[in-house]
XYZ file of C-alpha atoms in Angstrom:
656
model
C -0.010 -0.119 -0.052
C 2.796 2.263 0.925
C 4.641 1.697 -2.397
C 1.227 2.260 -4.360
C 0.751 5.514 -2.610
C 4.415 6.722 -3.159
C 3.925 6.248 -6.974
C 0.491 8.161 -6.813
C 2.422 10.919 -5.266
C 4.914 10.891 -7.940
C 2.194 11.272 -10.904
C 0.455 13.897 -8.667
C 3.501 16.163 -8.869
C 4.360 15.926 -12.677
C 3.996 12.069 -13.238
C 7.672 11.339 -11.804
C 8.489 13.913 -9.213
C 8.251 13.148 -5.490
C 5.900 15.558 -3.844
C 8.069 16.112 -0.846
C 11.662 14.856 -0.450
C 12.475 13.059 2.920
C 15.855 14.989 2.991
C 17.116 18.219 2.111
C 19.337 18.629 -0.931
C 22.424 19.081 1.328
C 21.951 16.042 3.228
C 21.300 14.164 0.002
C 24.534 15.326 -1.285
C 26.679 14.545 1.747
C 24.917 11.005 1.387
C 26.026 10.760 -1.984
C 29.721 11.470 -1.138
C 29.440 8.658 1.699
C 27.805 6.274 -0.457
C 29.687 3.037 -1.134
C 27.239 0.876 -2.982
C 26.208 1.831 -6.581
C 22.682 0.773 -5.818
C 22.526 3.485 -2.950
C 24.206 6.022 -5.238
C 21.554 5.570 -7.854
C 18.794 5.853 -5.428
C 20.267 9.071 -4.097
C 20.915 10.619 -7.555
C 17.157 9.892 -8.348
C 16.000 11.632 -5.184
C 18.136 14.605 -6.077
C 16.721 14.691 -9.656
C 13.295 14.734 -7.845
C 14.177 17.433 -5.600
C 15.639 19.733 -8.318
C 12.714 18.863 -10.894
C 10.346 21.661 -10.332
C 12.989 24.501 -9.784
C 16.338 23.393 -11.551
C 15.618 21.343 -14.403
C 19.086 21.391 -15.661
C 20.443 20.089 -12.346
C 17.684 17.707 -12.271
C 18.697 16.359 -15.713
C 22.507 16.091 -14.643
C 21.554 13.944 -11.878
C 19.056 11.829 -13.640
C 21.818 11.117 -16.447
C 24.158 10.023 -13.871
C 21.813 7.783 -12.318
C 20.881 6.131 -15.737
C 24.688 5.849 -16.536
C 25.404 3.821 -13.263
C 22.309 1.807 -13.595
C 23.402 0.723 -16.911
C 26.920 -0.152 -15.563
C 25.396 -2.391 -13.007
C 23.010 -3.837 -15.219
C 20.079 -2.825 -12.722
C 17.082 -2.943 -15.228
C 14.357 -1.720 -12.820
C 16.763 1.356 -11.581
C 17.656 2.163 -15.468
C 13.950 2.120 -16.242
C 13.220 4.506 -13.120
C 15.976 6.925 -14.153
C 14.816 6.665 -17.888
C 11.198 7.735 -16.316
C 12.818 10.864 -14.348
C 14.962 12.068 -17.264
C 11.723 11.659 -19.470
C 9.719 13.763 -16.858
C 12.513 16.459 -16.717
C 12.586 16.958 -20.385
C 8.598 17.064 -20.362
C 9.069 19.829 -17.775
C 11.347 21.609 -19.906
C 8.739 21.397 -22.852
C 10.939 19.216 -24.848
C 8.409 16.433 -25.717
C 10.214 14.647 -28.287
C 12.942 13.971 -25.822
C 10.560 13.218 -23.116
C 8.564 10.498 -25.312
C 11.886 9.045 -26.172
C 12.881 8.407 -22.732
C 9.428 7.313 -21.630
C 9.111 4.768 -24.278
C 12.427 3.100 -23.305
C 11.460 3.015 -19.853
C 8.229 1.362 -20.692
C 9.707 -1.320 -22.705
C 12.173 -2.206 -20.206
C 9.629 -2.355 -17.373
C 7.321 -4.645 -19.545
C 10.337 -6.735 -20.128
C 11.132 -7.433 -16.461
C 7.286 -7.298 -15.609
C 7.173 -4.177 -13.276
C 3.287 -3.471 -13.132
C 3.683 -0.275 -10.837
C 6.107 1.298 -13.277
C 4.601 0.231 -16.511
C 1.268 1.953 -15.300
C 3.381 5.136 -14.423
C 4.893 5.115 -17.847
C 1.392 4.597 -19.330
C 0.309 7.445 -17.582
C 3.288 9.795 -18.060
C 3.175 8.975 -21.963
C -0.649 9.950 -21.976
C 0.303 13.278 -19.924
C 2.999 14.297 -22.558
C 0.448 13.565 -25.421
C -1.932 15.680 -23.557
C 0.573 18.562 -23.230
C 1.109 18.135 -27.017
C -2.479 18.476 -27.506
C -2.988 15.312 -29.030
C -5.962 14.148 -26.744
C -7.136 11.030 -28.582
C -3.777 9.595 -28.180
C -3.468 10.821 -24.342
C -6.895 8.906 -23.739
C -5.651 5.873 -25.268
C -2.818 5.567 -22.942
C -4.763 6.649 -19.774
C -7.205 4.077 -20.763
C -4.493 1.544 -21.105
C -3.245 2.599 -17.593
C -6.590 2.566 -15.808
C -7.420 -0.863 -17.495
C -4.121 -2.443 -15.845
C -4.954 -0.578 -12.376
C -8.264 -1.910 -12.291
C -6.773 -5.567 -12.530
C -3.462 -4.900 -10.581
C -3.304 -1.568 -8.624
C -6.767 -0.422 -7.449
C -5.012 2.382 -5.447
C -4.207 4.232 -8.802
C -7.947 4.450 -10.294
C -9.090 7.850 -8.862
C -5.840 9.408 -10.436
C -6.095 7.868 -13.430
C -9.949 8.706 -13.832
C -9.034 12.370 -13.070
C -6.478 12.322 -15.957
C -9.094 10.928 -18.180
C -11.454 13.577 -17.342
C -8.690 16.351 -17.918
C -8.212 14.874 -21.294
C -11.726 14.976 -22.274
C -12.083 18.518 -20.756
C -9.289 19.846 -23.025
C -10.977 17.929 -26.070
C -14.144 19.726 -25.064
C -16.121 16.887 -24.501
C -17.506 18.187 -21.197
C -20.294 15.354 -20.262
C -17.442 12.898 -20.402
C -15.231 15.047 -18.336
C -17.563 15.722 -15.502
C -18.295 11.795 -15.558
C -14.891 10.674 -15.107
C -14.263 13.604 -12.541
C -17.000 12.528 -10.548
C -15.884 8.854 -10.685
C -12.415 9.849 -9.486
C -14.031 11.762 -6.417
C -16.239 8.771 -5.545
C -13.036 6.324 -5.924
C -11.069 8.654 -3.792
C -13.504 8.466 -0.980
C -11.971 5.042 -0.216
C -8.368 5.823 -0.854
C -8.793 9.056 1.206
C -5.703 10.713 -0.456
C -5.979 14.371 0.573
C -3.578 15.733 -1.868
C -5.685 14.100 -4.775
C -8.804 15.491 -3.298
C -7.719 19.041 -3.451
C -6.220 18.758 -6.882
C -9.599 18.067 -8.069
C -10.980 21.449 -6.986
C -9.571 23.468 -10.044
C -10.397 20.795 -12.610
C -13.972 20.579 -11.191
C -14.363 24.576 -11.201
C -13.130 24.656 -14.993
C -15.840 21.753 -15.793
C -18.379 23.617 -13.626
C -17.834 26.631 -15.366
C -18.067 25.247 -19.054
C -21.471 23.765 -17.803
C -22.620 27.133 -16.909
C -22.507 26.589 -12.988
C -20.167 29.611 -12.555
C -20.746 30.173 -8.936
C -19.518 26.683 -8.008
C -16.749 27.085 -10.512
C -15.306 30.107 -8.676
C -15.839 28.319 -5.333
C -13.764 25.132 -6.358
C -10.828 27.409 -7.714
C -10.666 29.742 -4.673
C -10.748 26.535 -2.475
C -7.746 25.151 -4.093
C -5.900 28.518 -4.059
C -6.330 28.650 -0.498
C -4.974 25.170 0.270
C -2.061 25.650 -2.252
C -1.147 29.055 -0.946
C -0.545 27.698 2.341
C 1.445 24.744 1.056
C 3.482 27.216 -1.535
C 2.701 24.830 -4.236
C 3.648 27.063 -6.984
C 2.959 24.843 -9.727
C -1.010 24.197 -8.890
C -1.197 28.029 -7.822
C -0.343 28.878 -11.565
C -2.840 26.616 -12.994
C -5.401 27.983 -10.484
C -4.533 31.615 -11.064
C -4.670 31.113 -15.049
C -8.202 29.466 -14.710
C -9.498 32.245 -12.651
C -8.299 34.799 -15.170
C -9.740 32.753 -17.760
C -13.197 32.801 -15.932
C -12.882 36.506 -15.416
C -12.073 36.951 -19.252
C -15.190 34.879 -20.193
C -17.453 37.194 -17.990
C -15.973 40.336 -19.289
C -14.017 41.316 -16.111
C -10.717 42.405 -17.870
C -9.277 43.960 -14.946
C -9.640 41.006 -12.671
C -8.635 38.693 -15.394
C -5.233 40.725 -15.877
C -4.678 40.519 -12.222
C -4.841 36.600 -11.816
C -3.128 36.119 -15.230
C -0.141 37.934 -13.901
C 0.062 36.078 -10.614
C -0.086 32.902 -12.631
C 2.708 33.922 -14.744
C 4.853 34.718 -11.601
C 3.859 31.427 -10.194
C 4.785 29.331 -13.434
C 7.765 31.349 -13.940
C 9.112 29.992 -10.315
C 8.791 26.532 -11.572
C 9.662 27.376 -15.342
C 6.494 25.672 -16.284
C 6.568 26.562 -20.064
C 2.821 25.356 -20.782
C 1.583 27.320 -17.781
C 3.735 30.772 -19.058
C 2.237 30.060 -22.539
C -1.133 30.178 -20.875
C -0.526 33.265 -19.004
C 0.915 35.200 -21.943
C -2.016 34.165 -24.142
C -4.448 35.229 -21.441
C -2.675 38.703 -21.106
C -2.642 39.390 -24.827
C -6.516 38.551 -25.156
C -7.114 40.690 -21.988
C -5.043 43.594 -22.973
C -6.256 43.480 -26.575
C -9.511 46.009 -26.152
C -7.570 48.253 -23.802
C -3.768 48.543 -24.401
C -2.848 47.339 -27.959
C 0.792 47.873 -27.076
C 0.846 45.412 -24.138
C -1.333 43.084 -25.881
C 1.175 42.672 -28.850
C 4.020 42.178 -26.295
C 2.344 39.568 -24.601
C 1.360 37.986 -27.972
C 5.076 37.866 -29.014
C 6.045 36.285 -25.808
C 3.518 33.788 -26.350
C 4.331 33.188 -30.018
C 8.073 32.584 -28.963
C 7.181 29.947 -26.091
C 4.684 28.363 -28.566
C 7.608 27.955 -31.051
C 9.845 26.695 -28.521
C 7.509 24.056 -27.436
C 5.811 23.230 -30.905
C 7.880 24.544 -33.454
C 8.794 22.976 -36.685
C 12.006 21.256 -35.682
C 10.257 19.899 -32.247
C 7.287 18.753 -34.380
C 9.763 16.953 -36.688
C 11.515 15.366 -33.678
C 8.172 14.282 -32.118
C 7.100 12.546 -35.275
C 10.363 10.885 -35.594
C 10.331 9.672 -31.788
C 6.566 8.482 -32.347
C 7.673 6.748 -35.593
C 10.474 4.857 -33.842
C 8.138 3.745 -31.155
C 5.757 2.542 -33.715
C 8.422 0.738 -35.399
C 9.685 -0.848 -32.450
C 6.050 -2.037 -31.409
C 5.475 -3.297 -34.697
C 8.833 -5.294 -34.633
C 7.884 -6.504 -31.217
C 4.677 -7.724 -32.534
C 6.307 -9.444 -35.621
C 8.812 -11.268 -33.407
C 5.937 -12.497 -30.947
C 3.921 -13.564 -34.138
C 7.158 -15.428 -35.462
C 7.770 -16.975 -31.821
C 4.028 -18.145 -31.623
C 4.354 -19.662 -35.143
C 7.522 -21.265 -34.250
C 5.795 -22.841 -31.260
C 2.875 -23.801 -33.516
C 5.469 -25.463 -35.898
C 7.351 -27.533 -33.009
C 3.764 -28.455 -31.698
C 2.560 -29.617 -35.153
C 5.955 -31.652 -35.827
C 5.763 -33.232 -32.265
C 1.898 -34.253 -32.897
C 2.854 -35.552 -36.400
C 5.813 -37.463 -34.924
C 3.545 -38.903 -32.215
C 1.146 -40.229 -35.181
C 3.747 -41.488 -37.244
C 5.313 -43.501 -34.458
C 1.945 -44.968 -33.515
C 1.219 -45.558 -37.066
C 4.527 -47.484 -37.427
C 4.089 -49.403 -34.133
C 0.715 -50.465 -34.706
C 1.016 -50.964 -38.830
C -2.282 -48.969 -38.824
C -1.644 -46.858 -42.154
C -5.487 -46.398 -42.478
C -5.520 -44.494 -39.135
C -2.746 -42.415 -40.122
C -4.376 -41.344 -43.454
C -7.554 -40.478 -41.748
C -5.870 -38.235 -39.277
C -3.858 -36.523 -42.223
C -7.144 -35.971 -44.193
C -8.834 -34.698 -41.085
C -5.883 -32.256 -40.339
C -6.011 -31.306 -43.924
C -9.600 -30.548 -43.927
C -9.472 -28.567 -40.923
C -6.581 -26.383 -42.521
C -8.651 -26.062 -45.606
C -11.641 -24.735 -43.651
C -9.536 -22.278 -41.659
C -8.161 -20.987 -45.009
C -11.648 -20.786 -46.281
C -13.000 -19.024 -43.268
C -10.075 -16.449 -43.150
C -10.588 -15.668 -46.819
C -14.395 -15.207 -46.121
C -13.525 -12.795 -43.329
C -11.130 -10.826 -45.536
C -13.742 -10.264 -48.424
C -16.201 -9.262 -45.695
C -13.799 -6.772 -44.199
C -12.837 -5.310 -47.601
C -16.714 -4.823 -48.460
C -17.154 -3.186 -44.969
C -14.100 -0.952 -45.433
C -15.240 0.279 -48.916
C -18.729 0.877 -47.558
C -17.416 2.895 -44.546
C -15.527 5.058 -47.156
C -18.605 5.459 -49.106
C -20.628 6.521 -46.141
C -17.676 8.915 -45.004
C -18.007 10.498 -48.474
C -21.861 10.746 -48.114
C -21.363 12.398 -44.811
C -18.933 14.995 -46.150
C -21.536 15.917 -48.747
C -24.549 16.320 -46.250
C -23.546 19.568 -44.838
C -22.789 20.851 -48.936
C -26.224 19.561 -49.532
C -28.051 21.223 -46.725
C -26.625 24.598 -47.801
C -27.413 24.045 -51.443
C -31.051 22.857 -50.740
C -31.743 25.935 -48.229
C -31.636 28.441 -51.192
C -34.481 26.965 -53.252
C -36.338 26.215 -50.122
C -36.244 30.274 -48.861
C -37.413 30.943 -52.725
C -40.426 28.858 -52.257
C -41.293 30.152 -48.808
C -40.731 33.595 -49.833
C -43.080 33.617 -52.784
C -45.455 31.561 -51.313
C -45.801 34.566 -48.683
C -46.007 36.991 -51.627
C -48.685 35.139 -53.084
C -50.834 35.017 -50.065
C -50.542 38.601 -49.870
C -51.305 39.382 -53.520
C -54.250 37.040 -53.293
C -55.636 38.911 -50.162
C -54.982 41.989 -52.311
C -56.970 40.601 -55.253
C -60.076 39.691 -53.217
C -60.252 43.473 -51.978
C -59.863 44.486 -55.879
C -62.559 42.055 -56.852
C -64.925 43.481 -54.109
C -64.028 46.883 -55.737
C -64.782 45.928 -59.166
C -61.288 46.929 -60.520
C -60.574 44.018 -63.004
C -57.709 45.525 -64.736
C -55.760 45.455 -61.248
C -57.079 42.082 -60.747
C -55.582 40.712 -63.656
C -52.377 42.322 -63.090
C -52.125 40.686 -59.561
C -53.226 37.472 -61.132
C -50.191 37.788 -63.571
C -48.004 38.381 -60.557
C -49.472 35.304 -58.751
C -48.806 33.071 -62.274
C -45.411 34.552 -62.443
C -44.463 33.749 -58.833
C -45.887 30.263 -59.059
C -43.710 29.611 -61.874
C -40.648 30.571 -59.760
C -41.959 28.365 -56.950
C -42.160 25.605 -59.423
C -38.794 26.161 -60.727
C -37.222 26.189 -57.323
C -38.982 23.299 -56.043
C -37.768 21.313 -59.086
C -34.485 22.452 -58.239
C -34.456 21.218 -54.617
C -35.893 17.941 -55.928
C -32.919 17.688 -58.197
C -30.726 18.047 -55.353
C -32.281 15.457 -53.266
C -32.396 13.189 -56.054
C -28.765 13.579 -56.575
C -27.975 12.881 -53.187
C -30.202 9.729 -53.148
C -28.315 8.637 -56.371
C -24.882 9.077 -54.615
C -25.875 7.006 -51.601
C -27.611 4.386 -53.840
C -25.268 1.278 -54.699
C -23.982 1.938 -57.938
C -25.072 -0.613 -60.601
C -21.836 0.068 -62.599
C -24.071 0.872 -65.729
C -22.401 4.005 -67.832
C -24.752 6.772 -68.853
C -24.070 9.724 -70.780
C -23.143 12.544 -68.170
C -21.977 16.360 -68.361
C -18.805 16.047 -66.739
C -18.214 19.820 -66.425
C -21.675 20.080 -64.308
C -20.604 17.042 -62.179
C -17.008 18.543 -61.436
C -18.886 21.866 -60.376
C -21.535 20.226 -58.552
C -19.100 18.231 -56.360
C -16.656 20.961 -55.805
C -19.389 23.290 -54.584
C -21.033 20.704 -52.346
C -17.543 19.901 -50.702
C -16.704 23.415 -50.168
C -19.702 24.224 -48.536
C -19.673 20.774 -46.293
C -16.463 21.923 -45.060
C -17.292 25.442 -44.322
C -20.205 24.209 -42.309
C -18.076 22.097 -40.388
C -15.420 24.642 -40.006
C -16.525 28.522 -40.029
C -12.862 29.804 -40.010
C -12.408 27.898 -43.167
C -11.607 29.758 -46.208
C -10.194 29.185 -49.647
C -10.293 30.533 -53.311
C -11.926 28.391 -56.022
C -11.059 28.537 -59.570
C -12.777 26.725 -62.400
C -12.010 26.328 -66.366
C -14.178 24.094 -68.117
C -13.867 23.133 -71.569
C -17.449 23.633 -73.360
C -16.365 22.161 -76.534
C -17.353 18.583 -75.881
C -20.630 17.195 -74.746
C -21.670 14.520 -72.340
C -19.375 11.574 -71.865
C -20.245 7.938 -70.959
C -19.322 7.086 -67.429
C -20.604 5.828 -64.173
C -21.568 9.230 -62.523
C -21.630 7.837 -59.044
C -18.427 6.361 -59.214
C -16.560 9.393 -60.867
C -18.236 11.488 -58.247
C -16.926 9.582 -55.379
C -13.506 10.324 -57.038
C -14.010 13.929 -57.362
C -15.183 14.140 -53.979
C -12.002 12.499 -52.622
C -9.675 14.790 -54.586
C -11.567 17.725 -53.435
C -11.372 16.889 -49.867
C -7.697 16.189 -50.034
C -7.047 19.646 -51.903
C -8.911 21.518 -49.188
C -7.255 19.630 -46.402
C -3.920 20.471 -47.931
C -4.463 24.210 -48.339
C -5.890 24.409 -44.823
C -3.003 22.763 -43.228
C -0.553 24.690 -45.115
C -2.610 27.977 -43.948
C -2.434 26.877 -40.365
C 1.528 26.478 -40.541
C 1.887 29.750 -42.522
C -0.362 31.564 -39.714
C 1.774 30.360 -36.960
C 4.688 32.059 -38.971
C 2.750 35.128 -39.340
C 2.827 34.910 -42.995
C -0.025 37.095 -44.274
C 0.986 36.491 -48.015
C -0.417 32.863 -48.465
C -3.734 32.439 -49.936
C -5.405 28.808 -50.316
C -6.506 27.884 -53.705
C -8.063 25.094 -55.211
C -8.841 25.070 -59.177
C -10.536 22.426 -61.290
C -10.084 22.482 -65.187
C -11.458 19.924 -67.845
C -10.140 19.825 -71.257
C -10.820 17.447 -74.364
C -7.377 16.233 -75.815
C -7.890 14.058 -78.806
C -10.189 11.155 -77.802
C -10.043 11.764 -74.062
C -11.170 14.246 -71.576
C -8.793 15.542 -68.953
C -10.010 16.561 -65.360
C -7.119 18.542 -63.340
C -7.577 19.227 -59.701
C -4.904 21.455 -58.473
C -3.934 22.961 -55.087
C -1.253 25.235 -53.818
C -0.863 23.385 -50.366
C 2.314 21.797 -49.190
C 2.633 19.197 -51.942
C 3.676 15.526 -51.658
C 7.214 14.288 -50.561
C 8.770 12.773 -53.564
C 9.658 9.533 -51.503
C 6.052 8.577 -50.827
C 4.726 9.775 -54.347
C 4.832 5.912 -55.405
C 2.824 5.002 -52.362
C -0.018 7.300 -52.184
C -2.422 4.982 -54.620
C -1.627 2.044 -52.245
C -4.595 0.702 -49.906
C -4.234 2.057 -46.146
C -1.356 4.578 -47.055
C -2.239 7.975 -45.286
C -0.242 10.985 -44.366
C -2.925 12.173 -42.411
C -2.986 12.022 -38.470
C -4.254 8.879 -36.737
C -8.218 9.086 -37.098
C -8.444 11.497 -39.864
C -7.892 9.313 -42.829
C -8.515 5.481 -43.675
C -5.833 5.400 -46.477
C -8.637 4.029 -48.836
C -9.469 7.184 -50.597
C -6.812 7.186 -53.532
C -6.888 3.514 -53.808
C -10.547 3.130 -54.583
C -10.226 6.182 -56.651
C -7.373 4.488 -58.470
C -9.409 1.330 -59.248
C -12.593 3.239 -60.060
C -10.788 5.129 -62.750
C -9.196 2.229 -64.149
C -12.534 0.351 -64.108
C -13.848 3.337 -66.619
C -10.999 2.679 -68.872
C -9.233 5.710 -67.795
C -5.999 6.995 -65.981
C -5.230 8.766 -62.821
C -1.809 10.361 -61.834
C -0.182 13.283 -59.886
C 2.341 15.944 -60.328
C 3.457 17.439 -57.349
C 6.402 19.876 -55.932
C 6.991 19.662 -52.214
C 6.123 22.715 -50.519
C 4.256 24.472 -53.738
C 1.459 21.831 -54.183
C 0.049 18.933 -55.971
C -2.155 18.436 -58.900
C -4.115 15.256 -59.759
C -4.819 14.458 -63.339
C -7.760 12.286 -64.617
C -8.104 11.171 -68.186
C -11.486 9.416 -69.453
C -12.108 8.222 -72.785
C -14.988 10.247 -74.610
C -16.615 7.098 -76.078
């Protein structure tokens, strides 16, 4: 129980730092000088790392690295893993997340190999926290849930803390109901553990959740309660979070002066601990709070926030982080390959052993017929297994293709809603006008003014024609949607390719705009009107266009985000579509001025499941299915790209 409480203390004070040292730094240095055993030196060095962790990260790093060196010399894997964890925590405190992930992954690998459940759970939670600080909340939740699952089976004392971490990740991902659910579970679970430090650490987080739920009085009460406890304990790290939280509350209610006061207090507390994430938050709050009243100060704090943001999440850090995560994925993949190879080897040995026994029995008893029956039975089982596997594979492939189709339909829905709203507005407006005209006509009939009645009747007829026109337009849009969602028959039919390209471009653009109000991009079209309709399967070609348009808008939006962080106001997102008849073929070009495609992966983009998008944002099937569809139409699809300048996809379809 004591060991579990100690590890919970480590996570509460920054994943790996001990909440309160048992000795002063000076006494630890004396102990280190007098220590004779390497194991004692390692333990003292790790304690020194913990004591310097929140105040002098450079010193903490020095002692952590010395502990790691001695642990490797003595081949002490448990202490080596612990030293790796402490170094990872120190790098995380410095805001160097690529290095933090690197050391945490190494520590977790060792802890799993030596079956160290406490430290494995610790590593999972620490990696989750690093993902959370890197704003990758889905990944953070995956690691927190893994840690929670292991805690339920092995270490129940960790449960409330991990429930708290899950609640924080959900809150940062703006899933408030889930955040409130897990925070309540953490409070309930802690009623049994009765950890006072954990209990008071929940106050600020519950305050934030209550504020987002509209319970502002409760929110302020929770945060002030946390501040009162932490001021008595001089917990600068918790104070910086609490002060920034209050500043954010006051900003939301329009009290700029109070917001500035608490943001500055949060900045002071964060600088004491060199907490760059909290410093960044303070700078952002001050920049936003000063903007309406003091532009000069707002610009100053905005520049400071930008500098910290570049230090934490700059291009090089992002590259290093991606490299570290890719190496970890490769390590996990290799481990899985080895595990499968080992299991296959065991199966082979088992199979050979069984076969040997069967042959031995057959030879001893001269019963060749029994051996033949056994061999046939084994072969039948294998054939059945192979057939079942093939059936499952085909079923999975069908489901994946259907999922991709449903995803594309979902992308179109918002755009269709925008398109159909316009004709419906016309129908409603002209109906109201006709109602007023008919009332006026009744009055004119009563007055015997036949000429005026005829004039009004003509207006009503004209309006009815407009209602009919826009009603048919809405009907065409709905039929188009149903046509897209219906299973294609694969039958070619004469199709206006220019209209098809323009319709899907408009629907995709409005669909993205409906989901992201801040998204904007220029659209340019150049349609060749010299050719008529061509024979294609319109639903299939429409899916290809949908995929290419989505990719182009995604590419320019990602580049716009990157350029905005560099304060580059010159970049203008542009997606262009061109059709042209070349001999007996029609060429469709979809071009964007995004980041382009790296040359080393151009040959892979049409492979199934290959994607450059982050996890959860792409299936890797879009371009693969597009390639198959165009080939089935008797056409070709290729790409021309220049890294940093954009990409252009070219479709060629036969005219006949």
